[in-house]
DNA sequence: TTGAAAGCGCTAACAG
DNA sequence: CTGTTAGCGCTTTCAA
C-alpha cells in the first residue's frame, strides 16, 4: 500500500507537507500551489488511500468502542438478516458499553477464511450465525483469537444460544395432527445444518405417534418461489387423495406454497404450518394467515450479545449455552394445539 | 481507555510482558504463572480492551482495504435495508478493489452526530440513505471529511442516485385510470422527505388529468399493520360508493391493505398499486399479487457504489447525479398501462 | 513556505 | 524468565 512517505519521496518533499495537503489544511499552512498540485497528482497517480488504522490510532478515536462482528452467511438467509440485526440493535440500546456492530458476510464452508476470527486485530468478539457442518468442524479444531458466540448451533468449547429443533418439529406435527390431519407432506430446502434435519425427523416421528403419516417432498429452493413451485408440483402430481397437511421449512416457502395451493382451486386447502423465521407481520397478513412454530430470532440475538458480554468480561468461568423457547402460534392456516402444555411434547 | 502500559505500571512490570501474556503467548515465552495471574487479574479489574486500531496498524492488516460506510436510518425502513445491502454486495463482487462495507445506523434529523462523516479517521467514504430534510440541510451547510453519495436525495455539491418521484406517482395514476378507476384513495405513511410528497402530488395531478379523482387518507403507520388498519378504517367509514382505486406509499402498506379489504368481503375489490420498495417475491405471491411502480433499489445501490468509486478516484471533475428508471409492473391488483411509452407520462 | 521530531498503542526481534 | 528498542502510518507541535 502506498503511504504519504512514498508520495513525499516521489515528489521530493517531506511527509509532513503531504499530510497537510491531503488533510485539506494547505491554505491555513500556506503551502504553495505548485507543491499542492504535485502532491495531489502523485497521490492520484499512485492510488493513495489513507490508512484508517493509523488515522484512528493517531486521532485516538474509537479507542473506547468494542467492535463486534456479526458473521452472516450470504445465501438465501440474507433476507432474514434484518430480524437478527434488529435484535442486536435493541440489546445494544440497553447496554452501557459503546459497541460497534459490523456485519461480516461469509460463504458457508469457508468460515476458515474469515480473518477476523483468527486474528485479534480486526474485532474484539464475534457472533457466528448460520454455520454449516463444515464450519462447525473448523471451529471445533481451531482455537480462535477472539471470544465467540454461536447462534443456533452447538460446538464443544463454544458459547451458544439455541432453540430446541426437535421440539419445533414436534410442535408442528402436533398442531397438524390435533386438527385431524392424517396425510402430511414436508416441503423444505436442502438442509444446510443438522438442525434442519432434526426438525423434519422429529416432525415425522411425532406425527406418526399421533396418526399423521407424512413424507418428505423433494427439496425445493428456500424461497417463496421455491415453495410455490414445490407445492404446485406436489399437488399436481397427486392422483388420488390430496395431503391434508403441509409442513414448510420456512415461512417464505410457506407463503409461496399457500399461493400455489390457492391457484389450484382445491376443494379443500390443506392445513399449513411453517417454521416461523420470517417477519411475523407478513405471516399475519397472508391469505390465509400463516400458523408457525415461531423462531424467536430477535430474542436469540439479544441473548447472543448478552452471553458474549458475559464471556468477554470473564463473568463466565466456562462456555455456556442458553436455550430459548420456540412457541407454536396458531393462525388461520392451522388451528391450535389441543394440549396447552406444549413443552411436554416430543 | 486502559492500555497495556497502565496494566504494566499497575503490576510493576514491562508493557512487553503484558502484551505477551494477553496475546496468549505466555507459555512459549515462559512467563511465570504468578506474573500471568497478576496480569490477567489487573486486566480484568481495569476492564482492559485492546485498541483495535493499534493492533491493525501494527499487524499491517486491513491497510489495503477501503472502508465504506452505508448510513441507514433506523426507522420503519430497516426492513428494506437488505435489498440495498444486497445490491451493494453484488456490485462489490464485480469490483477489483478490496472494500469493507460497514452499516452505520443513524437516527433521522441527527445525521450531524455521525462522527464517521465529519472525521476522516473512521471510513474512506460513505453512502447516505434515507436522509431527512433536516439531514439534507446539515449536509448542505457542512463540508464533510470524506466523499459521499446520496441515495434517492439531491443536495447541491453532492453526488446522488435518484429515481423520478414525480414519474412514479404519475405512473401509478395512469395505471389506475387506464383501468377505468374514477375514485381513488392514497394511503401512505407520514412523509419523511420531500420526495414522498412529490409522489403523492404527482399522483393526484396525473389522476385528475385522466378522470381519477383521488384524496389522501390520514397518514397510517408505514407497516403492513398500518396499511391493514388504514384500509379498514377507510372502507368502514365509507357510506356511499366505495373508492375503486387505492395507491399505497409502500408495498408493505399495500399488503396489509389487501388483507383488510379482503376481510371486509366487498362486492368488488378496488384496484391497488403501490410503490414497490419491498421484496418483489412477496409482491408476486400475495393474494391478489401486487401491481407496483417498482423502485429499482438494488440497481440504485450498485450505481451509488460505482459513482462513489468514480468520485473517489477523481474520475469525476464535479459531483454527478444519475437517474434510474422506475417501471410500472402490472400484476393482479391492477392491469397494465395502455400507453406503452410510459416515459412520456407526467 | 517547509521540515524534524514526537508519539498514539501495540508487538516482534533481540538482549540480557 | 523479563526488559529495551524500534517501528507500523499518520498528524501535530514547534522550529527554521
XYZ file of C-alpha atoms in Angstrom, chain A residues 21-343:
323
model
C -2.100 18.975 1.895
C -4.017 15.711 1.772
C -5.598 16.613 5.070
C -7.063 19.730 3.465
C -5.054 22.159 5.562
C -2.970 23.540 2.710
C -4.443 27.045 2.868
C -4.007 27.688 6.538
C -0.473 26.347 6.324
C 0.229 28.339 3.170
C 1.589 25.509 1.075
C 2.454 26.725 -2.426
C 0.043 25.923 -5.200
C 2.776 24.162 -7.138
C 3.570 21.821 -4.276
C -0.110 21.094 -3.720
C -0.586 20.257 -7.348
C 2.358 17.879 -7.409
C 1.147 16.174 -4.262
C -2.396 15.673 -5.487
C -1.212 14.417 -8.835
C 1.164 11.952 -7.307
C -1.399 10.749 -4.784
C -3.895 10.114 -7.536
C -1.367 8.501 -9.787
C -0.212 6.120 -7.104
C -3.785 5.471 -5.961
C -3.142 6.618 -2.429
C -5.686 5.662 0.221
C -5.139 6.753 3.798
C -4.529 4.048 6.351
C -7.612 4.163 8.522
C -5.998 2.288 11.381
C -3.129 4.762 11.566
C -5.502 7.689 11.486
C -7.755 6.366 14.223
C -4.794 5.491 16.374
C -3.372 8.925 15.930
C -6.742 10.610 16.484
C -7.421 8.438 19.477
C -10.918 7.981 18.225
C -12.716 4.690 18.516
C -10.364 3.545 21.257
C -13.281 3.224 23.636
C -15.521 1.177 21.390
C -15.826 -2.557 21.267
C -16.078 -3.961 17.802
C -18.279 -7.000 17.446
C -18.512 -8.929 14.203
C -21.815 -10.429 13.178
C -20.952 -13.223 10.791
C -23.832 -13.972 8.500
C -23.704 -16.483 5.648
C -24.508 -14.843 2.348
C -27.066 -17.241 0.951
C -30.834 -17.469 0.868
C -30.951 -16.443 4.508
C -29.749 -12.957 3.698
C -33.351 -11.788 3.833
C -33.565 -12.949 7.434
C -30.574 -10.914 8.458
C -32.638 -7.911 9.498
C -34.507 -9.680 12.262
C -31.245 -10.703 13.865
C -29.691 -7.297 13.314
C -32.761 -5.670 14.846
C -32.492 -7.860 17.906
C -28.862 -6.947 18.361
C -29.620 -3.263 17.975
C -32.319 -3.470 20.600
C -29.883 -5.047 23.019
C -27.181 -2.523 22.203
C -29.520 0.248 23.238
C -29.716 -1.305 26.700
C -26.001 -1.778 27.117
C -23.770 0.742 28.785
C -20.731 -0.089 26.690
C -20.111 1.552 23.360
C -20.318 -1.202 20.813
C -19.825 -1.086 17.082
C -21.554 -3.872 15.260
C -20.122 -4.894 11.925
C -21.693 -7.375 9.545
C -19.218 -9.788 8.005
C -20.812 -11.752 5.193
C -19.183 -15.104 4.642
C -19.690 -18.156 2.499
C -20.746 -21.383 4.134
C -17.964 -23.976 4.406
C -15.445 -21.145 4.193
C -15.586 -19.788 7.701
C -11.908 -20.651 7.998
C -11.137 -17.872 5.550
C -12.608 -15.202 7.782
C -9.533 -13.441 9.010
C -11.382 -11.549 11.728
C -11.786 -14.793 13.684
C -8.224 -15.990 13.594
C -6.603 -12.646 14.203
C -7.320 -10.392 17.138
C -6.523 -7.241 15.236
C -9.834 -6.823 13.479
C -12.598 -7.274 16.053
C -12.929 -7.772 19.778
C -15.505 -10.519 19.503
C -17.914 -12.201 17.118
C -21.310 -13.791 16.807
C -21.348 -16.575 14.259
C -24.644 -17.209 12.520
C -25.697 -19.928 10.081
C -22.572 -22.029 10.414
C -22.603 -25.131 8.236
C -21.399 -28.507 9.440
C -18.033 -27.902 7.791
C -17.830 -24.539 9.518
C -18.531 -26.170 12.865
C -15.830 -28.710 12.170
C -13.416 -25.859 11.556
C -14.431 -24.232 14.819
C -14.007 -27.461 16.719
C -10.416 -27.965 15.657
C -9.373 -24.328 15.852
C -8.539 -22.053 18.705
C -9.966 -18.718 17.679
C -8.245 -15.475 18.584
C -11.370 -13.783 19.914
C -14.363 -14.727 22.062
C -17.296 -16.028 20.055
C -20.937 -16.994 20.499
C -22.742 -19.314 18.104
C -26.284 -18.648 17.003
C -28.430 -21.754 16.844
C -25.522 -24.196 16.660
C -23.616 -26.115 19.261
C -19.927 -26.842 19.307
C -17.778 -28.091 22.165
C -15.868 -25.288 23.816
C -18.137 -22.551 22.476
C -20.904 -20.435 23.911
C -24.167 -20.695 22.037
C -27.807 -19.692 22.002
C -30.232 -22.283 20.740
C -33.762 -23.385 20.213
C -34.873 -26.957 20.540
C -35.040 -28.138 16.932
C -36.669 -31.433 17.866
C -39.367 -29.597 19.770
C -40.010 -27.299 16.815
C -40.672 -30.225 14.517
C -42.794 -31.943 17.137
C -44.904 -28.852 17.751
C -45.674 -28.585 14.060
C -46.691 -32.234 13.970
C -48.887 -31.832 16.996
C -50.634 -28.777 15.618
C -51.463 -30.554 12.386
C -52.466 -33.857 13.951
C -54.589 -32.110 16.556
C -56.535 -30.584 13.702
C -57.281 -34.062 12.455
C -54.752 -34.218 9.663
C -53.767 -37.704 8.533
C -51.632 -37.323 5.418
C -48.787 -34.857 5.518
C -46.033 -33.514 3.308
C -42.848 -31.780 4.321
C -41.649 -29.074 1.959
C -38.242 -27.686 2.762
C -34.994 -26.524 1.248
C -31.888 -28.676 1.215
C -30.600 -28.838 4.794
C -27.546 -26.691 5.437
C -27.001 -27.858 9.001
C -28.002 -30.790 11.140
C -30.764 -28.940 12.985
C -32.890 -28.710 9.863
C -32.913 -32.461 9.558
C -33.675 -32.820 13.233
C -36.773 -30.689 12.785
C -38.009 -32.832 9.937
C -37.249 -36.153 11.608
C -38.890 -35.030 14.786
C -41.900 -33.874 12.805
C -42.219 -37.266 11.137
C -41.802 -39.098 14.411
C -44.245 -37.069 16.445
C -46.664 -37.122 13.523
C -46.561 -40.894 13.301
C -47.225 -41.040 17.008
C -50.412 -39.100 16.513
C -51.786 -40.640 13.357
C -50.230 -38.216 10.903
C -48.430 -40.112 8.162
C -46.042 -37.780 6.428
C -43.426 -37.917 3.738
C -40.680 -35.529 2.692
C -41.059 -33.865 -0.698
C -38.033 -33.290 -2.929
C -36.078 -30.315 -1.621
C -37.238 -27.036 -3.043
C -35.420 -23.754 -3.309
C -35.515 -21.932 0.028
C -37.608 -19.058 -1.219
C -41.196 -18.077 -1.838
C -40.815 -19.122 -5.439
C -39.333 -22.434 -4.350
C -42.344 -23.025 -2.127
C -44.679 -22.027 -4.927
C -43.145 -24.398 -7.417
C -42.679 -27.160 -4.883
C -46.294 -27.107 -3.759
C -47.555 -26.863 -7.310
C -45.542 -29.866 -8.364
C -46.657 -31.871 -5.357
C -50.352 -31.244 -5.696
C -50.369 -31.547 -9.472
C -48.693 -34.935 -9.309
C -51.239 -36.189 -6.804
C -53.725 -38.527 -8.410
C -55.768 -39.897 -5.531
C -56.307 -38.287 -2.187
C -54.598 -34.946 -1.531
C -52.451 -34.459 1.548
C -54.337 -32.612 4.264
C -51.247 -31.249 5.987
C -48.211 -29.281 4.846
C -45.159 -28.522 6.965
C -42.819 -25.926 5.484
C -39.202 -25.401 6.481
C -39.513 -21.617 6.376
C -42.253 -19.030 6.272
C -41.136 -17.821 2.848
C -41.580 -21.304 1.419
C -44.988 -21.441 3.064
C -46.142 -18.175 1.547
C -45.211 -19.409 -1.888
C -46.937 -22.701 -1.238
C -50.113 -21.018 0.005
C -50.328 -19.018 -3.166
C -49.836 -22.113 -5.312
C -52.443 -24.110 -3.442
C -54.942 -21.330 -3.767
C -54.348 -21.085 -7.504
C -55.013 -24.765 -7.921
C -58.554 -24.217 -6.699
C -58.623 -27.277 -4.494
C -61.919 -28.303 -2.926
C -60.188 -28.106 0.426
C -56.929 -26.377 1.368
C -54.502 -28.451 3.448
C -53.602 -27.105 6.847
C -50.222 -25.457 6.805
C -47.603 -24.899 9.480
C -44.150 -23.434 8.912
C -41.004 -22.695 10.833
C -41.567 -19.019 11.559
C -38.253 -17.483 10.628
C -39.586 -14.566 8.579
C -41.273 -11.323 9.560
C -44.277 -12.122 11.796
C -46.063 -9.178 10.226
C -46.188 -10.972 6.891
C -47.280 -14.254 8.404
C -50.222 -12.486 9.997
C -51.405 -10.895 6.804
C -51.132 -13.622 4.217
C -54.256 -15.338 2.916
C -54.795 -17.427 4.939
C -52.607 -16.109 7.720
C -49.778 -18.490 8.475
C -49.541 -20.668 11.585
C -45.944 -21.043 12.650
C -43.592 -22.576 15.112
C -42.068 -19.262 15.956
C -38.318 -18.862 15.965
C -37.625 -16.052 18.459
C -34.770 -14.638 16.425
C -34.609 -11.150 17.925
C -34.627 -12.570 21.414
C -31.925 -15.031 20.458
C -29.823 -12.248 19.002
C -30.112 -10.309 22.236
C -29.158 -13.357 24.208
C -26.135 -13.887 21.966
C -24.937 -10.407 22.748
C -25.552 -10.774 26.476
C -23.715 -14.058 26.539
C -20.863 -12.544 24.585
C -20.563 -9.660 27.049
C -20.513 -12.062 29.968
C -17.977 -14.245 28.235
C -15.739 -11.316 27.404
C -15.797 -9.781 30.836
C -14.912 -13.074 32.421
C -18.148 -13.401 34.339
C -18.427 -16.891 32.892
C -15.949 -19.465 34.056
C -16.594 -21.763 31.123
C -18.568 -21.680 27.858
C -22.315 -21.519 28.454
C -25.281 -22.335 26.269
C -28.754 -20.950 26.549
C -31.914 -22.472 25.203
C -34.784 -20.264 24.163
C -38.330 -21.398 23.782
C -39.949 -21.904 20.399
C -43.723 -21.413 20.587
C -46.469 -22.569 18.282
C -48.562 -19.656 17.063
C -51.895 -20.746 15.605
C -53.372 -18.621 12.847
C -55.804 -19.316 10.024
C -53.707 -21.897 8.196
C -53.865 -24.297 11.136
C -55.714 -24.279 14.457
C -54.311 -24.554 17.960
C -52.654 -27.449 19.688
C -55.198 -29.101 21.958
C -52.778 -29.794 24.750
C -51.952 -26.483 26.409
C -48.767 -27.810 27.896
C -46.770 -27.615 24.696
C -43.483 -28.105 26.397
